[in-house]
C-alpha cells in the first residue's frame, strides 16, 4: 500500500463494504452474529458489541466480523464515535482463540494471523473515535483490542449479590506466561500506552493488571465502580443491542457513552488528523513488515515444543471450566 493510499484508508476507511441502511438504528439482524453494531445518527455515536460466547475469543471469523463492522460504521459519515463492548459482563475478550493455534490447518493459519493484523490496521487506524468499555477480563489480544482504541474505561469489579463472590477483571499482555511472545506491533502498542519501562516489565513478566493498577500505569484512562446509576440516558438505552438492553444503568457503559459524546463533538477533521500524528507511522511500519510477521508467527506456532505447550494450555482451560 503506498503512503497516499494508506493515508486515505486511515483517514476515511475503505468504502468497499455495504453502506448502512438509512434508518437511525441498525437492527442486530443486519449485523453479523459475532459482532452487533448499532448506530445513532443523531448523537453520532455507534456501539460495536462483541458477541462470541463463551469468551469473545478472536477466531478468524471474529476478527473479520470486527473489521467488517468498523468499515460499515465508518461508511456512515454521520457517525464520529464508537464504543467497543461485550455481551459478556465478565469477559471483554479472552484474546486469540487458542484453538486456532493447536494443530492448525496450514492454509488457514496465515489467513488467521492476517485477520488479526487487519484488526490492528482497521481499529488502530480508524477515523472513528473509539472507546473501549472493559467490563471484564482482557488478557493478551483482548488487551490489544482495548489498547487499539482511543480511550479505555474499565470496571472496578463487582460483588455477586447471591454468592457474595468478588469479580475483579484484569488486563494485560500475559503472553509470556503461556510461553509465547506478543508480536512486535502488539508489544509496541503497550510501550506507546504505558511508557517504555512499565511496558518492558509487564511484557517480560506477562503482567495482568487489576483495575487500580491498570489505572496507575496508564493502561486504562478511568475506572468505574459498579454501583447502579439512578437513571439512564435515553440515547444510550436506544444504542444498546437487545442482548444487553438491561445494562442501561451500568455506570461503565454510561461513562463510555459520555466519553464517546465528548469525542463526537470535536471537529472530525482536526480530531482525525491529530490521531494520525501519533499512529500513522506505526501502522505503516507494521504494514511494511506484514508478510515477515506472518511467516514468523506461523513458523513459531508450528514448532513441536510450542504445539505441546499450547495443547496442554487448551486442555487446562477446558478442565478448569469443566470443574466449575
Ligand atoms: C516475535 C513474536 C512473533 C510472533 C509470535 C508468535 C506467536 C505468538 C502469538 C502471540 C499472540 C498471542 C495473543 C493471545 O491472545 S494468546 C491467547 C491468550 N488468552 C488467554 O490466555 C486467555 C485464556 N482464558 C482465560 O484466562 C480465562 O478464560 C478468562 C480470564 C478470560 C476468563 O475466565 P473465566 O473463569 O471467567 O472463564 P473460563 O472458565 O476460563 O472460560 C470460559 C470458556 O471460554 C473458553 N476460553 C477462554 N479463553 C479462551 C481462549 N483464549 N480461546 C478459546 N477459548 C477460550 C474456555 O475454554 C471456556 O470454554 P468452555 O470449556 O466453557 O466451553
mmCIF file of C-alpha atoms and ligand atoms in Angstrom:
data_model
loop_
_atom_site.group_PDB
_atom_site.id
_atom_site.type_symbol
_atom_site.label_atom_id
_atom_site.label_comp_id
_atom_site.label_asym_id
_atom_site.label_seq_id
_atom_site.Cartn_x
_atom_site.Cartn_y
_atom_site.Cartn_z
ATOM 1 C CA UNK A 1 0.000 0.000 0.000
ATOM 2 C CA UNK A 2 1.617 3.310 -0.986
ATOM 3 C CA UNK A 3 1.580 6.042 1.595
ATOM 4 C CA UNK A 4 -1.076 8.147 -0.085
ATOM 5 C CA UNK A 5 -3.499 5.242 -0.373
ATOM 6 C CA UNK A 6 -2.691 4.154 3.137
ATOM 7 C CA UNK A 7 -3.296 7.653 4.428
ATOM 8 C CA UNK A 8 -6.628 7.837 2.640
ATOM 9 C CA UNK A 9 -7.524 4.497 4.174
ATOM 10 C CA UNK A 10 -6.563 5.689 7.625
ATOM 11 C CA UNK A 11 -8.436 8.918 7.338
ATOM 12 C CA UNK A 12 -11.577 7.754 5.635
ATOM 13 C CA UNK A 13 -11.689 3.973 5.895
ATOM 14 C CA UNK A 14 -12.389 1.685 2.963
ATOM 15 C CA UNK A 15 -15.595 2.228 1.088
ATOM 16 C CA UNK A 16 -15.895 -1.212 -0.435
ATOM 17 C CA UNK A 17 -18.285 -2.602 2.147
ATOM 18 C CA UNK A 18 -22.037 -2.307 2.199
ATOM 19 C CA UNK A 19 -23.235 1.051 3.454
ATOM 20 C CA UNK A 20 -25.750 1.435 6.240
ATOM 21 C CA UNK A 21 -29.444 1.434 5.626
ATOM 22 C CA UNK A 22 -30.808 4.952 6.014
ATOM 23 C CA UNK A 23 -32.612 4.262 9.312
ATOM 24 C CA UNK A 24 -31.332 5.570 12.559
ATOM 25 C CA UNK A 25 -30.572 2.211 14.148
ATOM 26 C CA UNK A 26 -29.004 -0.803 12.624
ATOM 27 C CA UNK A 27 -31.015 -3.784 13.732
ATOM 28 C CA UNK A 28 -28.966 -6.713 15.036
ATOM 29 C CA UNK A 29 -30.466 -8.751 12.231
ATOM 30 C CA UNK A 30 -28.460 -6.614 9.787
ATOM 31 C CA UNK A 31 -25.257 -7.073 11.721
ATOM 32 C CA UNK A 32 -23.441 -10.388 11.768
ATOM 33 C CA UNK A 33 -23.946 -12.594 14.831
ATOM 34 C CA UNK A 34 -20.418 -12.347 16.198
ATOM 35 C CA UNK A 35 -20.445 -8.579 16.450
ATOM 36 C CA UNK A 36 -23.559 -6.478 16.872
ATOM 37 C CA UNK A 37 -23.464 -2.932 15.508
ATOM 38 C CA UNK A 38 -25.941 -0.245 16.462
ATOM 39 C CA UNK A 39 -25.782 3.375 15.385
ATOM 40 C CA UNK A 40 -27.461 6.612 16.386
ATOM 41 C CA UNK A 41 -27.044 9.236 13.720
ATOM 42 C CA UNK A 42 -28.476 11.977 15.958
ATOM 43 C CA UNK A 43 -25.692 11.722 18.513
ATOM 44 C CA UNK A 44 -23.069 10.499 16.004
ATOM 45 C CA UNK A 45 -22.318 7.513 18.243
ATOM 46 C CA UNK A 46 -22.230 3.799 17.413
ATOM 47 C CA UNK A 47 -21.760 0.713 19.529
ATOM 48 C CA UNK A 48 -19.876 -2.356 18.424
ATOM 49 C CA UNK A 49 -20.681 -5.201 20.818
ATOM 50 C CA UNK A 50 -18.626 -8.398 20.728
ATOM 51 C CA UNK A 51 -20.899 -11.421 20.959
ATOM 52 C CA UNK A 52 -18.943 -14.645 20.618
ATOM 53 C CA UNK A 53 -19.732 -16.837 23.637
ATOM 54 C CA UNK A 54 -18.262 -18.051 25.806
ATOM 55 C CA UNK A 55 -15.293 -15.658 25.926
ATOM 56 C CA UNK A 56 -15.247 -13.398 22.835
ATOM 57 C CA UNK A 57 -12.035 -15.107 21.812
ATOM 58 C CA UNK A 58 -10.702 -13.998 18.444
ATOM 59 C CA UNK A 59 -11.133 -16.630 15.749
ATOM 60 C CA UNK A 60 -10.515 -15.697 12.119
ATOM 61 C CA UNK A 61 -14.257 -15.159 11.610
ATOM 62 C CA UNK A 62 -14.440 -12.973 14.734
ATOM 63 C CA UNK A 63 -11.553 -10.804 13.515
ATOM 64 C CA UNK A 64 -13.222 -10.450 10.120
ATOM 65 C CA UNK A 65 -16.525 -9.563 11.777
ATOM 66 C CA UNK A 66 -14.849 -6.808 13.818
ATOM 67 C CA UNK A 67 -13.222 -5.355 10.687
ATOM 68 C CA UNK A 68 -16.457 -5.556 8.708
ATOM 69 C CA UNK A 69 -18.357 -3.777 11.466
ATOM 70 C CA UNK A 70 -15.770 -0.995 11.732
ATOM 71 C CA UNK A 71 -15.848 -0.432 7.975
ATOM 72 C CA UNK A 72 -19.630 -0.481 7.867
ATOM 73 C CA UNK A 73 -19.854 2.114 10.637
ATOM 74 C CA UNK A 74 -17.070 4.214 9.053
ATOM 75 C CA UNK A 75 -19.051 4.341 5.830
ATOM 76 C CA UNK A 76 -21.726 6.353 7.648
ATOM 77 C CA UNK A 77 -20.435 9.938 7.584
ATOM 78 C CA UNK A 78 -22.776 10.916 10.429
ATOM 79 C CA UNK A 79 -21.004 8.671 12.924
ATOM 80 C CA UNK A 80 -17.924 10.011 14.749
ATOM 81 C CA UNK A 81 -17.510 7.764 17.813
ATOM 82 C CA UNK A 82 -17.867 4.086 18.547
ATOM 83 C CA UNK A 83 -17.969 2.200 21.848
ATOM 84 C CA UNK A 84 -16.382 -1.262 21.810
ATOM 85 C CA UNK A 85 -18.139 -3.502 24.331
ATOM 86 C CA UNK A 86 -19.050 -7.099 25.098
ATOM 87 C CA UNK A 87 -22.278 -9.013 25.708
ATOM 88 C CA UNK A 88 -20.411 -10.976 28.394
ATOM 89 C CA UNK A 89 -20.352 -8.964 31.644
ATOM 90 C CA UNK A 90 -17.310 -10.870 32.942
ATOM 91 C CA UNK A 91 -15.127 -11.084 29.834
ATOM 92 C CA UNK A 92 -14.285 -8.254 27.417
ATOM 93 C CA UNK A 93 -12.274 -10.617 25.208
ATOM 94 C CA UNK A 94 -10.109 -13.630 26.138
ATOM 95 C CA UNK A 95 -7.686 -12.783 23.334
ATOM 96 C CA UNK A 96 -6.864 -15.103 20.470
ATOM 97 C CA UNK A 97 -8.979 -18.203 20.159
ATOM 98 C CA UNK A 98 -6.280 -20.607 21.286
ATOM 99 C CA UNK A 99 -7.952 -23.480 19.434
ATOM 100 C CA UNK A 100 -6.873 -21.717 16.206
ATOM 101 C CA UNK A 101 -3.279 -22.305 17.270
ATOM 102 C CA UNK A 102 -3.410 -26.019 18.137
ATOM 103 C CA UNK A 103 -2.771 -28.479 15.255
ATOM 104 C CA UNK A 104 -3.524 -25.650 12.822
ATOM 105 C CA UNK A 105 -4.501 -26.083 9.203
ATOM 106 C CA UNK A 106 -1.513 -24.824 7.220
ATOM 107 C CA UNK A 107 -3.627 -22.778 4.802
ATOM 108 C CA UNK A 108 -5.839 -21.266 7.491
ATOM 109 C CA UNK A 109 -3.076 -20.294 9.942
ATOM 110 C CA UNK A 110 -1.605 -17.428 7.839
ATOM 111 C CA UNK A 111 -5.112 -16.227 6.972
ATOM 112 C CA UNK A 112 -5.994 -16.265 10.653
ATOM 113 C CA UNK A 113 -2.927 -14.145 11.507
ATOM 114 C CA UNK A 114 -3.683 -11.781 8.628
ATOM 115 C CA UNK A 115 -7.157 -11.248 10.025
ATOM 116 C CA UNK A 116 -5.680 -10.182 13.373
ATOM 117 C CA UNK A 117 -3.217 -7.829 11.657
ATOM 118 C CA UNK A 118 -6.188 -6.335 9.821
ATOM 119 C CA UNK A 119 -7.941 -5.642 13.133
ATOM 120 C CA UNK A 120 -4.854 -3.658 14.176
ATOM 121 C CA UNK A 121 -4.897 -1.646 10.934
ATOM 122 C CA UNK A 122 -8.642 -1.039 10.924
ATOM 123 C CA UNK A 123 -9.201 -0.376 14.620
ATOM 124 C CA UNK A 124 -5.997 1.488 15.495
ATOM 125 C CA UNK A 125 -6.217 3.466 12.243
ATOM 126 C CA UNK A 126 -9.951 4.102 12.283
ATOM 127 C CA UNK A 127 -11.232 7.602 11.544
ATOM 128 C CA UNK A 128 -13.730 6.978 14.353
ATOM 129 C CA UNK A 129 -13.017 7.935 17.946
ATOM 130 C CA UNK A 130 -13.005 4.572 19.722
ATOM 131 C CA UNK A 131 -13.873 3.998 23.390
ATOM 132 C CA UNK A 132 -13.328 0.573 24.972
ATOM 133 C CA UNK A 133 -15.846 -0.319 27.700
ATOM 134 C CA UNK A 134 -13.897 -3.010 29.555
ATOM 135 C CA UNK A 135 -16.393 -4.718 31.805
ATOM 136 C CA UNK A 136 -14.490 -7.964 32.241
ATOM 137 C CA UNK A 137 -11.174 -9.695 31.633
ATOM 138 C CA UNK A 138 -8.982 -8.507 28.788
ATOM 139 C CA UNK A 139 -5.895 -10.740 28.568
ATOM 140 C CA UNK A 140 -3.432 -10.785 25.638
ATOM 141 C CA UNK A 141 -5.167 -9.886 22.368
ATOM 142 C CA UNK A 142 -8.165 -8.782 24.490
ATOM 143 C CA UNK A 143 -5.838 -6.131 25.933
ATOM 144 C CA UNK A 144 -4.641 -5.394 22.404
ATOM 145 C CA UNK A 145 -8.221 -4.607 21.305
ATOM 146 C CA UNK A 146 -8.573 -2.157 24.185
ATOM 147 C CA UNK A 147 -5.169 -0.546 23.507
ATOM 148 C CA UNK A 148 -6.072 -0.073 19.838
ATOM 149 C CA UNK A 149 -8.925 2.194 20.966
ATOM 150 C CA UNK A 150 -8.559 5.918 21.760
ATOM 151 C CA UNK A 151 -9.880 5.716 25.312
ATOM 152 C CA UNK A 152 -10.318 2.924 27.843
ATOM 153 C CA UNK A 153 -12.751 2.763 30.734
ATOM 154 C CA UNK A 154 -12.622 -0.305 32.960
ATOM 155 C CA UNK A 155 -14.961 -1.714 35.563
ATOM 156 C CA UNK A 156 -13.535 -1.692 39.076
ATOM 157 C CA UNK A 157 -15.210 -5.078 39.572
ATOM 158 C CA UNK A 158 -18.319 -6.111 41.439
ATOM 159 C CA UNK A 159 -19.679 -8.498 44.044
ATOM 160 C CA UNK A 160 -22.248 -11.126 43.113
ATOM 161 C CA UNK A 161 -25.248 -10.357 45.284
ATOM 162 C CA UNK A 162 -26.171 -14.078 45.637
ATOM 163 C CA UNK A 163 -22.796 -15.761 46.132
ATOM 164 C CA UNK A 164 -21.027 -12.665 47.560
ATOM 165 C CA UNK A 165 -18.109 -13.636 45.316
ATOM 166 C CA UNK A 166 -15.997 -10.736 44.102
ATOM 167 C CA UNK A 167 -15.261 -10.417 40.387
ATOM 168 C CA UNK A 168 -12.208 -8.313 39.592
ATOM 169 C CA UNK A 169 -11.327 -8.058 35.907
ATOM 170 C CA UNK A 170 -7.718 -7.958 34.770
ATOM 171 C CA UNK A 171 -5.986 -6.592 31.675
ATOM 172 C CA UNK A 172 -2.533 -7.043 30.171
ATOM 173 C CA UNK A 173 -0.306 -8.749 27.635
ATOM 174 C CA UNK A 174 0.249 -12.024 29.512
ATOM 175 C CA UNK A 175 1.700 -13.987 26.578
ATOM 176 C CA UNK A 176 4.999 -14.856 28.257
ATOM 177 C CA UNK A 177 3.015 -16.692 30.941
ATOM 178 C CA UNK A 178 1.842 -19.006 28.156
ATOM 179 C CA UNK A 179 5.359 -19.494 26.763
ATOM 180 C CA UNK A 180 4.719 -17.281 23.741
ATOM 181 C CA UNK A 181 5.621 -13.671 22.953
ATOM 182 C CA UNK A 182 3.337 -10.880 21.840
ATOM 183 C CA UNK A 183 4.167 -9.879 18.237
ATOM 184 C CA UNK A 184 6.254 -6.685 17.930
ATOM 185 C CA UNK A 185 3.375 -4.433 16.836
ATOM 186 C CA UNK A 186 1.275 -5.571 19.792
ATOM 187 C CA UNK A 187 4.144 -5.162 22.263
ATOM 188 C CA UNK A 188 4.878 -1.700 20.854
ATOM 189 C CA UNK A 189 1.275 -0.733 21.482
ATOM 190 C CA UNK A 190 1.875 -1.384 25.170
ATOM 191 C CA UNK A 191 5.052 0.736 25.038
ATOM 192 C CA UNK A 192 3.080 3.575 23.477
ATOM 193 C CA UNK A 193 0.325 3.222 26.061
ATOM 194 C CA UNK A 194 2.206 2.902 29.364
ATOM 195 C CA UNK A 195 5.755 4.021 28.508
ATOM 196 C CA UNK A 196 8.973 2.105 27.990
ATOM 197 C CA UNK A 197 9.905 0.881 31.458
ATOM 198 C CA UNK A 198 6.414 -0.187 32.558
ATOM 199 C CA UNK A 199 5.926 -1.987 29.234
ATOM 200 C CA UNK A 200 9.318 -3.675 29.427
ATOM 201 C CA UNK A 201 8.475 -5.031 32.872
ATOM 202 C CA UNK A 202 4.900 -6.016 32.030
ATOM 203 C CA UNK A 203 5.864 -7.738 28.766
ATOM 204 C CA UNK A 204 8.625 -9.803 30.372
ATOM 205 C CA UNK A 205 6.510 -10.832 33.355
ATOM 206 C CA UNK A 206 3.232 -11.205 31.442
ATOM 207 C CA UNK A 207 1.531 -8.971 33.992
ATOM 208 C CA UNK A 208 -2.254 -8.949 34.223
ATOM 209 C CA UNK A 209 -3.247 -5.709 35.949
ATOM 210 C CA UNK A 210 -6.315 -5.371 38.166
ATOM 211 C CA UNK A 211 -8.221 -2.098 37.575
ATOM 212 C CA UNK A 212 -6.471 0.162 40.149
ATOM 213 C CA UNK A 213 -3.033 -0.873 38.898
ATOM 214 C CA UNK A 214 -4.086 -0.586 35.263
ATOM 215 C CA UNK A 215 -5.133 2.987 36.004
ATOM 216 C CA UNK A 216 -1.906 3.736 37.893
ATOM 217 C CA UNK A 217 0.320 2.686 34.950
ATOM 218 C CA UNK A 218 -1.935 4.376 32.392
ATOM 219 C CA UNK A 219 -3.135 1.201 30.718
ATOM 220 C CA UNK A 220 -6.701 2.435 31.213
ATOM 221 C CA UNK A 221 -7.899 6.026 31.429
ATOM 222 C CA UNK A 222 -10.641 5.633 34.000
ATOM 223 C CA UNK A 223 -12.104 3.001 36.290
ATOM 224 C CA UNK A 224 -15.741 2.907 37.240
ATOM 225 C CA UNK A 225 -17.162 1.476 40.490
ATOM 226 C CA UNK A 226 -20.048 -0.909 39.962
ATOM 227 C CA UNK A 227 -22.919 0.931 41.605
ATOM 228 C CA UNK A 228 -26.076 1.048 39.596
ATOM 229 C CA UNK A 229 -26.855 4.577 38.468
ATOM 230 C CA UNK A 230 -30.191 6.134 39.410
ATOM 231 C CA UNK A 231 -31.263 6.908 35.878
ATOM 232 C CA UNK A 232 -30.128 6.172 32.361
ATOM 233 C CA UNK A 233 -29.819 8.249 29.231
ATOM 234 C CA UNK A 234 -32.473 7.513 26.632
ATOM 235 C CA UNK A 235 -29.910 7.778 23.863
ATOM 236 C CA UNK A 236 -27.714 5.134 25.498
ATOM 237 C CA UNK A 237 -30.688 2.818 26.029
ATOM 238 C CA UNK A 238 -31.519 3.112 22.323
ATOM 239 C CA UNK A 239 -27.952 2.272 21.364
ATOM 240 C CA UNK A 240 -27.733 -0.920 23.433
ATOM 241 C CA UNK A 241 -28.398 -4.124 21.477
ATOM 242 C CA UNK A 242 -31.221 -6.326 22.812
ATOM 243 C CA UNK A 243 -28.738 -8.736 24.420
ATOM 244 C CA UNK A 244 -27.599 -6.022 26.849
ATOM 245 C CA UNK A 245 -30.615 -3.716 26.924
ATOM 246 C CA UNK A 246 -30.791 -4.280 30.690
ATOM 247 C CA UNK A 247 -27.385 -2.600 31.052
ATOM 248 C CA UNK A 248 -28.642 0.953 30.599
ATOM 249 C CA UNK A 249 -27.926 1.729 34.258
ATOM 250 C CA UNK A 250 -24.475 0.178 34.116
ATOM 251 C CA UNK A 251 -22.140 3.025 35.142
ATOM 252 C CA UNK A 252 -19.312 1.688 32.975
ATOM 253 C CA UNK A 253 -21.395 1.927 29.819
ATOM 254 C CA UNK A 254 -22.640 5.336 30.900
ATOM 255 C CA UNK A 255 -19.050 6.537 31.369
ATOM 256 C CA UNK A 256 -18.048 5.124 27.970
ATOM 257 C CA UNK A 257 -21.056 6.829 26.404
ATOM 258 C CA UNK A 258 -20.241 10.227 27.897
ATOM 259 C CA UNK A 259 -16.661 9.916 26.593
ATOM 260 C CA UNK A 260 -17.920 8.933 23.135
ATOM 261 C CA UNK A 261 -20.131 12.027 23.194
ATOM 262 C CA UNK A 262 -17.198 14.287 24.082
ATOM 263 C CA UNK A 263 -15.276 12.910 21.090
ATOM 264 C CA UNK A 264 -18.291 13.216 18.777
ATOM 265 C CA UNK A 265 -18.390 16.974 19.409
ATOM 266 C CA UNK A 266 -14.778 17.618 18.322
ATOM 267 C CA UNK A 267 -14.487 18.773 14.697
ATOM 268 C CA UNK A 268 -13.761 15.439 12.985
ATOM 269 C CA UNK A 269 -11.075 16.515 10.513
ATOM 270 C CA UNK A 270 -8.968 18.030 13.296
ATOM 271 C CA UNK A 271 -9.532 15.035 15.557
ATOM 272 C CA UNK A 272 -8.601 12.501 12.856
ATOM 273 C CA UNK A 273 -5.541 14.465 11.732
ATOM 274 C CA UNK A 274 -4.246 14.646 15.301
ATOM 275 C CA UNK A 275 -4.903 10.926 15.805
ATOM 276 C CA UNK A 276 -2.777 10.159 12.775
ATOM 277 C CA UNK A 277 0.112 12.212 14.169
ATOM 278 C CA UNK A 278 0.664 9.517 16.793
ATOM 279 C CA UNK A 279 -0.468 6.397 14.870
ATOM 280 C CA UNK A 280 0.235 6.649 11.168
ATOM 281 C CA UNK A 281 3.940 5.853 11.285
ATOM 282 C CA UNK A 282 3.410 2.748 13.417
ATOM 283 C CA UNK A 283 0.695 1.417 11.145
ATOM 284 C CA UNK A 284 2.866 1.933 8.051
ATOM 285 C CA UNK A 285 5.724 0.135 9.771
ATOM 286 C CA UNK A 286 3.501 -2.815 10.559
ATOM 287 C CA UNK A 287 2.125 -2.955 7.011
ATOM 288 C CA UNK A 288 5.668 -2.937 5.613
ATOM 289 C CA UNK A 289 6.557 -5.964 7.763
ATOM 290 C CA UNK A 290 3.238 -7.738 7.474
ATOM 291 C CA UNK A 291 4.392 -10.777 5.464
ATOM 292 C CA UNK A 292 7.503 -11.197 7.583
ATOM 293 C CA UNK A 293 5.351 -11.037 10.713
ATOM 294 C CA UNK A 294 3.008 -13.723 9.334
ATOM 295 C CA UNK A 295 5.896 -16.035 8.439
ATOM 296 C CA UNK A 296 7.405 -15.562 11.866
ATOM 297 C CA UNK A 297 4.105 -16.313 13.580
ATOM 298 C CA UNK A 298 3.403 -19.453 11.524
ATOM 299 C CA UNK A 299 6.960 -20.722 11.989
ATOM 300 C CA UNK A 300 6.794 -20.131 15.727
ATOM 301 C CA UNK A 301 3.360 -21.633 16.355
ATOM 302 C CA UNK A 302 4.017 -24.797 14.369
ATOM 303 C CA UNK A 303 7.178 -25.691 16.307
ATOM 304 C CA UNK A 304 6.779 -29.027 18.078
ATOM 305 C CA UNK A 305 7.597 -27.682 21.530
ATOM 306 C CA UNK A 306 5.204 -24.736 21.140
ATOM 307 C CA UNK A 307 2.438 -27.081 19.949
ATOM 308 C CA UNK A 308 2.973 -29.257 23.003
ATOM 309 C CA UNK A 309 2.640 -26.252 25.352
ATOM 310 C CA UNK A 310 -0.398 -24.889 23.554
ATOM 311 C CA UNK A 311 -2.191 -28.287 23.604
ATOM 312 C CA UNK A 312 -1.588 -28.571 27.332
ATOM 313 C CA UNK A 313 -2.826 -24.996 27.803
ATOM 314 C CA UNK A 314 -6.088 -25.581 25.904
ATOM 315 C CA UNK A 315 -6.644 -28.822 27.844
ATOM 316 C CA UNK A 316 -6.125 -26.980 31.142
ATOM 317 C CA UNK A 317 -8.588 -24.268 30.110
ATOM 318 C CA UNK A 318 -11.223 -26.894 29.295
ATOM 319 C CA UNK A 319 -10.626 -28.791 32.549
ATOM 320 C CA UNK A 320 -10.845 -25.606 34.575
ATOM 321 C CA UNK A 321 -14.167 -24.727 33.017
ATOM 322 C CA UNK A 322 -15.486 -28.317 33.425
ATOM 323 C CA UNK A 323 -14.691 -28.234 37.161
ATOM 324 C CA UNK A 324 -16.855 -25.149 37.772
HETATM 325 C C1 LIG B 1 8.131 -12.130 17.876
HETATM 326 C C2 LIG B 1 6.964 -12.990 18.069
HETATM 327 C C3 LIG B 1 6.109 -13.095 16.861
HETATM 328 C C4 LIG B 1 5.191 -13.947 16.814
HETATM 329 C C5 LIG B 1 4.890 -14.787 17.973
HETATM 330 C C6 LIG B 1 4.160 -15.889 17.546
HETATM 331 C C7 LIG B 1 3.127 -16.363 18.168
HETATM 332 C C8 LIG B 1 2.562 -15.885 19.385
HETATM 333 C C9 LIG B 1 1.136 -15.402 19.285
HETATM 334 C C10 LIG B 1 1.061 -14.268 20.207
HETATM 335 C C11 LIG B 1 -0.244 -13.694 20.404
HETATM 336 C C12 LIG B 1 -0.980 -14.061 21.427
HETATM 337 C C13 LIG B 1 -2.155 -13.303 21.775
HETATM 338 C C14 LIG B 1 -3.220 -14.077 22.503
HETATM 339 O O1 LIG B 1 -4.255 -13.515 22.649
HETATM 340 S S1 LIG B 1 -2.966 -15.660 23.066
HETATM 341 C C15 LIG B 1 -4.450 -16.079 23.943
HETATM 342 C C16 LIG B 1 -4.320 -15.653 25.328
HETATM 343 N N1 LIG B 1 -5.545 -15.742 26.064
HETATM 344 C C17 LIG B 1 -5.593 -16.370 27.222
HETATM 345 O O2 LIG B 1 -4.650 -16.987 27.631
HETATM 346 C C18 LIG B 1 -6.889 -16.287 27.973
HETATM 347 C C19 LIG B 1 -7.307 -17.635 28.432
HETATM 348 N N2 LIG B 1 -8.548 -17.526 29.182
HETATM 349 C C20 LIG B 1 -8.586 -17.147 30.480
HETATM 350 O O3 LIG B 1 -7.595 -16.826 31.100
HETATM 351 C C21 LIG B 1 -9.930 -17.146 31.119
HETATM 352 O O4 LIG B 1 -10.809 -17.898 30.326
HETATM 353 C C22 LIG B 1 -10.519 -15.743 31.350
HETATM 354 C C23 LIG B 1 -9.729 -14.989 32.424
HETATM 355 C C24 LIG B 1 -10.559 -14.911 30.063
HETATM 356 C C25 LIG B 1 -11.990 -15.899 31.855
HETATM 357 O O5 LIG B 1 -12.005 -16.751 32.966
HETATM 358 P P1 LIG B 1 -13.370 -17.416 33.427
HETATM 359 O O6 LIG B 1 -13.060 -18.208 34.641
HETATM 360 O O7 LIG B 1 -14.432 -16.409 33.516
HETATM 361 O O8 LIG B 1 -13.794 -18.360 32.214
HETATM 362 P P2 LIG B 1 -13.207 -19.806 31.818
HETATM 363 O O9 LIG B 1 -13.998 -20.856 32.511
HETATM 364 O O10 LIG B 1 -11.753 -19.839 31.965
HETATM 365 O O11 LIG B 1 -13.525 -19.855 30.253
HETATM 366 C C26 LIG B 1 -14.850 -19.893 29.774
HETATM 367 C C27 LIG B 1 -14.880 -20.580 28.443
HETATM 368 O O12 LIG B 1 -14.127 -19.836 27.500
HETATM 369 C C28 LIG B 1 -13.120 -20.647 26.885
HETATM 370 N N3 LIG B 1 -11.950 -19.805 26.613
HETATM 371 C C29 LIG B 1 -11.378 -18.945 27.453
HETATM 372 N N4 LIG B 1 -10.351 -18.320 26.861
HETATM 373 C C30 LIG B 1 -10.275 -18.804 25.610
HETATM 374 C C31 LIG B 1 -9.412 -18.540 24.514
HETATM 375 N N5 LIG B 1 -8.439 -17.622 24.561
HETATM 376 N N6 LIG B 1 -9.615 -19.219 23.373
HETATM 377 C C32 LIG B 1 -10.602 -20.144 23.275
HETATM 378 N N7 LIG B 1 -11.462 -20.441 24.294
HETATM 379 C C33 LIG B 1 -11.292 -19.767 25.448
HETATM 380 C C34 LIG B 1 -12.857 -21.721 27.953
HETATM 381 O O13 LIG B 1 -12.268 -22.849 27.358
HETATM 382 C C35 LIG B 1 -14.249 -21.969 28.449
HETATM 383 O O14 LIG B 1 -14.930 -22.705 27.445
HETATM 384 P P3 LIG B 1 -15.891 -23.935 27.809
HETATM 385 O O15 LIG B 1 -14.989 -25.015 28.289
HETATM 386 O O16 LIG B 1 -16.820 -23.431 28.868
HETATM 387 O O17 LIG B 1 -16.565 -24.262 26.517
#
